[in-house]
GROMACS .gro file of C-alpha atoms in nm:
model
  342
    1MET     CA    1   0.000   0.000   0.000
    2HIS     CA    2   0.130   0.349  -0.089
    3LYS     CA    3   0.236   0.556   0.211
    4SER     CA    4  -0.018   0.833   0.144
    5ASN     CA    5  -0.303   0.577   0.124
    6PHE     CA    6  -0.191   0.426   0.452
    7LEU     CA    7  -0.186   0.769   0.617
    8ARG     CA    8  -0.533   0.845   0.482
    9ASN     CA    9  -0.679   0.523   0.622
   10PHE     CA   10  -0.493   0.563   0.951
   11ALA     CA   11  -0.620   0.921   0.988
   12ARG     CA   12  -0.977   0.807   0.925
   13PHE     CA   13  -0.942   0.541   1.194
   14LEU     CA   14  -0.796   0.789   1.445
   15ARG     CA   15  -1.074   1.040   1.386
   16ASN     CA   16  -1.345   0.785   1.454
   17TYR     CA   17  -1.157   0.642   1.750
   18ASN     CA   18  -1.083   0.970   1.925
   19MET     CA   19  -1.413   1.155   1.875
   20THR     CA   20  -1.690   1.137   2.133
   21ASP     CA   21  -2.054   1.143   2.023
   22ASP     CA   22  -2.073   1.516   2.102
   23GLU     CA   23  -1.762   1.586   1.901
   24LYS     CA   24  -1.898   1.386   1.606
   25LEU     CA   25  -2.214   1.597   1.622
   26ILE     CA   26  -2.006   1.918   1.624
   27ASP     CA   27  -1.801   1.783   1.334
   28ASP     CA   28  -2.117   1.717   1.132
   29LEU     CA   29  -2.246   2.068   1.209
   30LEU     CA   30  -1.914   2.222   1.105
   31SER     CA   31  -1.912   2.022   0.784
   32SER     CA   32  -2.262   2.137   0.697
   33SER     CA   33  -2.188   2.499   0.786
   34LEU     CA   34  -1.869   2.489   0.579
   35ALA     CA   35  -2.080   2.474   0.265
   36GLU     CA   36  -2.242   2.804   0.369
   37THR     CA   37  -1.907   2.979   0.426
   38PRO     CA   38  -1.878   3.293   0.207
   39THR     CA   39  -1.639   3.262  -0.086
   40GLU     CA   40  -1.354   3.489  -0.200
   41THR     CA   41  -1.131   3.500  -0.508
   42PHE     CA   42  -0.750   3.510  -0.519
   43GLU     CA   43  -0.460   3.443  -0.755
   44VAL     CA   44  -0.287   3.105  -0.715
   45LEU     CA   45   0.080   3.033  -0.651
   46ALA     CA   46   0.157   2.671  -0.745
   47LEU     CA   47   0.441   2.505  -0.551
   48ARG     CA   48   0.652   2.204  -0.640
   49ASN     CA   49   0.770   1.955  -0.373
   50ARG     CA   50   0.642   2.168  -0.086
   51VAL     CA   51   0.330   2.208   0.124
   52VAL     CA   52   0.271   2.525   0.327
   53PHE     CA   53   0.095   2.502   0.664
   54PRO     CA   54  -0.112   2.767   0.846
   55GLY     CA   55   0.064   3.004   1.085
   56THR     CA   56   0.412   2.949   0.937
   57LEU     CA   57   0.657   3.193   0.778
   58MET     CA   58   0.788   3.026   0.466
   59PRO     CA   59   1.061   3.136   0.218
   60ILE     CA   60   0.987   3.015  -0.134
   61ILE     CA   61   1.224   3.032  -0.432
   62LEU     CA   62   1.042   3.139  -0.747
   63GLY     CA   63   1.187   3.033  -1.083
   64ARG     CA   64   0.889   3.035  -1.319
   65GLU     CA   65   0.827   3.373  -1.489
   66ARG     CA   66   0.452   3.337  -1.451
   67SER     CA   67   0.484   3.288  -1.074
   68LYS     CA   68   0.728   3.579  -1.034
   69GLN     CA   69   0.504   3.821  -1.225
   70MET     CA   70   0.192   3.718  -1.035
   71VAL     CA   71   0.359   3.749  -0.694
   72GLU     CA   72   0.513   4.088  -0.777
   73GLU     CA   73   0.177   4.227  -0.894
   74ALA     CA   74  -0.002   4.095  -0.586
   75TYR     CA   75   0.271   4.238  -0.360
   76GLU     CA   76   0.248   4.581  -0.520
   77LYS     CA   77  -0.132   4.582  -0.479
   78GLY     CA   78  -0.115   4.449  -0.122
   79GLN     CA   79  -0.324   4.146  -0.217
   80LYS     CA   80  -0.316   3.804  -0.056
   81ILE     CA   81  -0.267   3.488  -0.260
   82VAL     CA   82  -0.370   3.124  -0.237
   83VAL     CA   83  -0.088   2.871  -0.221
   84LEU     CA   84  -0.159   2.527  -0.367
   85SER     CA   85   0.079   2.232  -0.407
   86GLN     CA   86   0.130   2.044  -0.733
   87LYS     CA   87   0.051   1.675  -0.751
   88GLU     CA   88   0.348   1.617  -0.985
   89ALA     CA   89   0.660   1.834  -0.960
   90SER     CA   90   0.753   1.769  -1.324
   91VAL     CA   91   0.458   1.974  -1.457
   92GLU     CA   92   0.598   2.309  -1.572
   93ASN     CA   93   0.271   2.490  -1.642
   94PRO     CA   94   0.018   2.348  -1.394
   95GLN     CA   95  -0.353   2.355  -1.469
   96PRO     CA   96  -0.642   2.303  -1.222
   97ASP     CA   97  -0.625   1.922  -1.240
   98ASP     CA   98  -0.254   1.935  -1.157
   99LEU     CA   99  -0.312   2.104  -0.819
  100TYR     CA  100  -0.456   1.990  -0.488
  101ARG     CA  101  -0.779   2.160  -0.385
  102ILE     CA  102  -0.681   2.228  -0.024
  103GLY     CA  103  -0.418   2.496   0.040
  104VAL     CA  104  -0.357   2.809   0.245
  105ILE     CA  105  -0.420   3.177   0.204
  106ALA     CA  106  -0.104   3.380   0.257
  107THR     CA  107   0.030   3.734   0.283
  108ILE     CA  108   0.343   3.827   0.086
  109SER     CA  109   0.583   3.971   0.345
  110HIS     CA  110   0.893   4.032   0.132
  111ILE     CA  111   1.037   3.968  -0.213
  112ILE     CA  112   1.415   3.924  -0.232
  113PRO     CA  113   1.598   3.918  -0.570
  114GLU     CA  114   1.840   3.626  -0.613
  115PRO     CA  115   2.108   3.537  -0.871
  116ASP     CA  116   2.009   3.353  -1.191
  117ASN     CA  117   1.699   3.572  -1.226
  118LYS     CA  118   1.526   3.397  -0.935
  119LYS     CA  119   1.335   3.556  -0.650
  120VAL     CA  120   1.271   3.451  -0.290
  121VAL     CA  121   0.928   3.536  -0.159
  122ILE     CA  122   0.856   3.528   0.216
  123LEU     CA  123   0.502   3.406   0.275
  124GLN     CA  124   0.305   3.436   0.598
  125ALA     CA  125   0.052   3.155   0.578
  126GLU     CA  126  -0.274   3.230   0.757
  127GLU     CA  127  -0.540   2.960   0.737
  128ARG     CA  128  -0.649   2.665   0.528
  129VAL     CA  129  -0.876   2.715   0.229
  130GLU     CA  130  -1.058   2.491  -0.016
  131VAL     CA  131  -1.094   2.567  -0.387
  132VAL     CA  132  -1.458   2.599  -0.489
  133LYS     CA  133  -1.386   2.664  -0.856
  134TYR     CA  134  -1.139   2.825  -1.092
  135THR     CA  135  -1.259   3.161  -1.222
  136SER     CA  136  -0.968   3.233  -1.456
  137LEU     CA  137  -0.682   3.045  -1.620
  138SER     CA  138  -0.503   3.341  -1.783
  139PRO     CA  139  -0.286   3.536  -1.735
  140TYR     CA  140  -0.278   3.369  -1.393
  141LEU     CA  141  -0.480   3.097  -1.225
  142ARG     CA  142  -0.750   3.256  -1.013
  143VAL     CA  143  -0.976   3.063  -0.775
  144GLU     CA  144  -1.286   3.108  -0.572
  145ILE     CA  145  -1.220   2.968  -0.226
  146LYS     CA  146  -1.386   2.914   0.108
  147ARG     CA  147  -1.190   2.927   0.431
  148ILE     CA  148  -1.173   2.617   0.649
  149PRO     CA  149  -1.214   2.707   1.017
  150GLU     CA  150  -1.017   2.511   1.273
  151LYS     CA  151  -1.223   2.285   1.496
  152GLU     CA  152  -1.249   2.367   1.864
  153LEU     CA  153  -1.117   2.090   2.088
  154SER     CA  154  -1.274   1.956   2.403
  155ALA     CA  155  -1.082   1.962   2.732
  156LYS     CA  156  -1.005   1.591   2.690
  157SER     CA  157  -0.877   1.641   2.336
  158ASN     CA  158  -0.668   1.941   2.446
  159SER     CA  159  -0.505   1.734   2.718
  160GLU     CA  160  -0.435   1.450   2.474
  161LEU     CA  161  -0.300   1.698   2.219
  162SER     CA  162  -0.058   1.850   2.472
  163SER     CA  163   0.078   1.505   2.553
  164ILE     CA  164   0.132   1.423   2.184
  165VAL     CA  165   0.295   1.762   2.120
  166ARG     CA  166   0.544   1.705   2.403
  167SER     CA  167   0.642   1.373   2.247
  168MET     CA  168   0.657   1.532   1.902
  169LEU     CA  169   0.884   1.818   2.016
  170LYS     CA  170   1.111   1.574   2.199
  171THR     CA  171   1.156   1.382   1.874
  172ALA     CA  172   1.207   1.709   1.684
  173LYS     CA  173   1.489   1.809   1.922
  174LEU     CA  174   1.654   1.468   1.886
  175LEU     CA  175   1.624   1.494   1.509
  176ALA     CA  176   1.776   1.844   1.509
  177LYS     CA  177   2.069   1.716   1.716
  178GLU     CA  178   2.110   1.415   1.487
  179MET     CA  179   2.123   1.643   1.182
  180ASP     CA  180   2.353   1.898   1.353
  181VAL     CA  181   2.094   2.178   1.333
  182ASN     CA  182   2.190   2.459   1.570
  183ASP     CA  183   1.924   2.725   1.501
  184VAL     CA  184   1.630   2.537   1.655
  185PRO     CA  185   1.338   2.776   1.724
  186SER     CA  186   1.302   2.863   2.091
  187PHE     CA  187   0.935   2.764   2.105
  188ILE     CA  188   1.036   2.397   2.064
  189ASN     CA  189   1.153   2.417   2.426
  190ASN     CA  190   0.850   2.623   2.529
  191PRO     CA  191   0.585   2.588   2.258
  192GLY     CA  192   0.291   2.753   2.432
  193ASN     CA  193   0.064   2.709   2.128
  194ASN     CA  194   0.012   2.345   2.035
  195THR     CA  195  -0.134   2.421   1.692
  196ARG     CA  196   0.162   2.642   1.599
  197ALA     CA  197   0.407   2.374   1.713
  198ILE     CA  198   0.231   2.104   1.509
  199ASN     CA  199   0.216   2.316   1.194
  200PHE     CA  200   0.581   2.419   1.235
  201CYS     CA  201   0.690   2.054   1.259
  202CYS     CA  202   0.477   1.966   0.956
  203SER     CA  203   0.625   2.254   0.759
  204SER     CA  204   0.984   2.176   0.863
  205PHE     CA  205   0.962   1.803   0.796
  206GLN     CA  206   0.849   1.820   0.431
  207GLY     CA  207   0.842   1.455   0.332
  208GLU     CA  208   0.661   1.329   0.021
  209THR     CA  209   0.423   1.593  -0.111
  210SER     CA  210   0.127   1.352  -0.108
  211SER     CA  211   0.187   1.264   0.258
  212MET     CA  212   0.232   1.627   0.364
  213GLN     CA  213  -0.083   1.724   0.173
  214LEU     CA  214  -0.279   1.468   0.375
  215LEU     CA  215  -0.151   1.633   0.692
  216LEU     CA  216  -0.266   1.973   0.566
  217GLU     CA  217  -0.609   1.837   0.474
  218GLU     CA  218  -0.650   1.675   0.816
  219SER     CA  219  -0.887   1.895   1.019
  220ASP     CA  220  -0.855   1.706   1.348
  221MET     CA  221  -0.549   1.856   1.516
  222VAL     CA  222  -0.503   1.552   1.741
  223VAL     CA  223  -0.490   1.322   1.437
  224ARG     CA  224  -0.252   1.562   1.257
  225ALA     CA  225  -0.025   1.561   1.563
  226ILE     CA  226  -0.023   1.180   1.581
  227LEU     CA  227   0.056   1.150   1.210
  228ILE     CA  228   0.344   1.401   1.209
  229ASN     CA  229   0.479   1.249   1.532
  230ASN     CA  230   0.491   0.905   1.366
  231LEU     CA  231   0.657   1.049   1.055
  232LEU     CA  232   0.918   1.229   1.268
  233ASN     CA  233   0.993   0.912   1.464
  234ASP     CA  234   1.037   0.711   1.143
  235PHE     CA  235   1.261   0.980   0.993
  236TYR     CA  236   1.468   1.007   1.313
  237ALA     CA  237   1.527   0.630   1.311
  238GLN     CA  238   1.642   0.648   0.946
  239GLN     CA  239   1.873   0.945   1.014
  240HIS     CA  240   2.022   0.773   1.320
  241VAL     CA  241   2.104   0.459   1.121
  242GLN     CA  242   2.247   0.663   0.831
  243LYS     CA  243   2.464   0.865   1.071
  244GLU     CA  244   2.599   0.548   1.234
  245ILE     CA  245   2.684   0.403   0.892
  246LYS     CA  246   2.853   0.730   0.790
  247GLU     CA  247   3.055   0.746   1.112
  248LYS     CA  248   3.171   0.384   1.075
  249THR     CA  249   3.263   0.445   0.711
  250ASN     CA  250   3.458   0.760   0.801
  251GLU     CA  251   3.631   0.570   1.080
  252LEU     CA  252   3.745   0.301   0.836
  253ILE     CA  253   3.856   0.561   0.583
  254ASN     CA  254   4.043   0.760   0.847
  255LYS     CA  255   4.214   0.443   0.974
  256GLY     CA  256   4.320   0.351   0.620
  257GLN     CA  257   4.448   0.702   0.556
  258ARG     CA  258   4.630   0.707   0.891
  259ASP     CA  259   4.796   0.372   0.820
  260PHE     CA  260   4.900   0.492   0.474
  261TYR     CA  261   5.058   0.812   0.610
  262LEU     CA  262   5.235   0.622   0.886
  263GLN     CA  263   5.379   0.379   0.632
  264GLN     CA  264   5.502   0.670   0.420
  265GLU     CA  265   5.659   0.838   0.724
  266LEU     CA  266   5.823   0.512   0.828
  267ARG     CA  267   5.972   0.468   0.483
  268ALA     CA  268   6.105   0.824   0.489
  269ILE     CA  269   6.263   0.767   0.831
  270GLN     CA  270   6.415   0.441   0.716
  271LYS     CA  271   6.558   0.612   0.411
  272GLU     CA  272   6.696   0.896   0.622
  273LEU     CA  273   6.855   0.665   0.877
  274GLY     CA  274   6.969   0.404   0.626
  275THR     CA  275   6.738   0.138   0.766
  276ASP     CA  276   6.681  -0.006   0.420
  277GLN     CA  277   7.058  -0.047   0.382
  278ILE     CA  278   7.080  -0.227   0.717
  279GLU     CA  279   6.812  -0.471   0.604
  280GLU     CA  280   7.001  -0.539   0.281
  281ASN     CA  281   7.325  -0.599   0.474
  282ASN     CA  282   7.146  -0.843   0.702
  283GLN     CA  283   7.018  -1.032   0.399
  284LEU     CA  284   7.376  -1.056   0.264
  285TYR     CA  285   7.498  -1.202   0.593
  286LEU     CA  286   7.214  -1.457   0.602
  287LYS     CA  287   7.307  -1.573   0.251
  288ALA     CA  288   7.672  -1.607   0.359
  289CYS     CA  289   7.571  -1.824   0.655
  290LYS     CA  290   7.400  -2.065   0.417
  291LYS     CA  291   7.720  -2.112   0.219
  292LYS     CA  292   7.942  -2.414   0.285
  293TRP     CA  293   8.223  -2.195   0.417
  294ASP     CA  294   8.455  -2.262   0.707
  295ASN     CA  295   8.485  -2.006   0.986
  296ASP     CA  296   8.786  -1.831   0.830
  297HIS     CA  297   8.600  -1.764   0.507
  298LEU     CA  298   8.287  -1.652   0.693
  299MET     CA  299   8.492  -1.414   0.910
  300ARG     CA  300   8.662  -1.273   0.599
  301PHE     CA  301   8.318  -1.214   0.440
  302GLN     CA  302   8.204  -1.043   0.762
  303GLU     CA  303   8.505  -0.808   0.746
  304GLU     CA  304   8.424  -0.715   0.386
  305LEU     CA  305   8.060  -0.667   0.485
  306ASP     CA  306   8.160  -0.439   0.774
  307LYS     CA  307   8.365  -0.236   0.528
  308LEU     CA  308   8.053  -0.198   0.313
  309LYS     CA  309   7.852  -0.078   0.613
  310ARG     CA  310   8.099   0.203   0.679
  311MET     CA  311   8.075   0.333   0.322
  312ASP     CA  312   7.841   0.602   0.193
  313SER     CA  313   7.574   0.424  -0.011
  314HIS     CA  314   7.597   0.697  -0.277
  315SER     CA  315   7.973   0.667  -0.329
  316PRO     CA  316   8.131   0.473  -0.624
  317GLU     CA  317   8.330   0.259  -0.377
  318TYR     CA  318   8.006   0.134  -0.224
  319ALA     CA  319   7.888  -0.003  -0.558
  320ILE     CA  320   8.224  -0.177  -0.619
  321GLN     CA  321   8.226  -0.332  -0.271
  322ARG     CA  322   7.865  -0.443  -0.299
  323ASN     CA  323   7.935  -0.601  -0.639
  324TYR     CA  324   8.234  -0.785  -0.488
  325LEU     CA  325   8.020  -0.933  -0.209
  326ASP     CA  326   7.745  -1.031  -0.452
  327ASN     CA  327   8.004  -1.217  -0.664
  328LEU     CA  328   8.135  -1.401  -0.358
  329LEU     CA  329   7.785  -1.517  -0.277
  330ALA     CA  330   7.717  -1.616  -0.637
  331LEU     CA  331   8.022  -1.851  -0.658
  332PRO     CA  332   7.935  -2.221  -0.601
  333TRP     CA  333   8.147  -2.268  -0.286
  334GLY     CA  334   8.157  -2.642  -0.202
  335GLU     CA  335   7.883  -2.716  -0.454
  336MET     CA  336   7.977  -2.985  -0.708
  337THR     CA  337   7.811  -3.172  -0.993
  338LYS     CA  338   7.901  -3.514  -1.120
  339ASP     CA  339   8.046  -3.517  -1.472
  340ASN     CA  340   7.899  -3.758  -1.722
  341THR     CA  341   8.194  -3.879  -1.938
  342SER     CA  342   8.019  -4.170  -2.102
   0.00000   0.00000   0.00000
């Protein structure tokens, strides 16, 4: 089952499980009154790979000319806009069927020019809205919307929500530490407003667009909190495992690099101190010991070897002496073969 389908079914189960009969009655009344909510019309800003949540301040990079022109005109006129997420990020010129019908209404706080002819727009998201219909497709998408009021929670639901939010913020702090994020907002330690904390975590997490859209569409704040808490826990577990793997990999790489540098330093020291030459001299002596020489011959070889040790390895005499010793070792001392004269 796709993750977004699982979340949808899980959310439906949680809503039915958590709501009392009175709350279900209130929910039905709200649903019926929602149809009577007055409508308004606004221009649409379509976003790729991002879902904006109510009550959050969100920087958005604009690259499409159509989006930049629409936002600049709305900013100059002091008009609000509706922010909707695309179903598929690959669509360059989204049409109504390419956009979700639930989004947010937002105020344009600032527009900041960026290199490469891009602009960063700072949006202050206000509340959720639902598209009733599209009133224009050119030059910009324009929609008629109705606002979606937040449901009031009972004392029991508020208590349950506070408990979930505490767990959610604890996970958020662990996740921030795991990802080496230093600028964690202060309200994570003292949230005060549960709804703001939930929407901030939803906005900061930004998983798959379809999953985040389901969170935005979820009207029950307790269910939304449970869903984002589960997503944060899953993501924290993944990040923790990835960090452990990365640390172990770096440790192995660092050990290999350290061993390599030590070997290079050791070779340099050996070259500087003539350790390689000592090893070669030892090998010459071991070969001499294997020869069938008497003690006098072995002692004479040792004297010649000592003479070699006292010489500078870069001098011509060293090469002559070394060649002399190599010839002595190459001669078949005491080694005979039987002649075949037949």
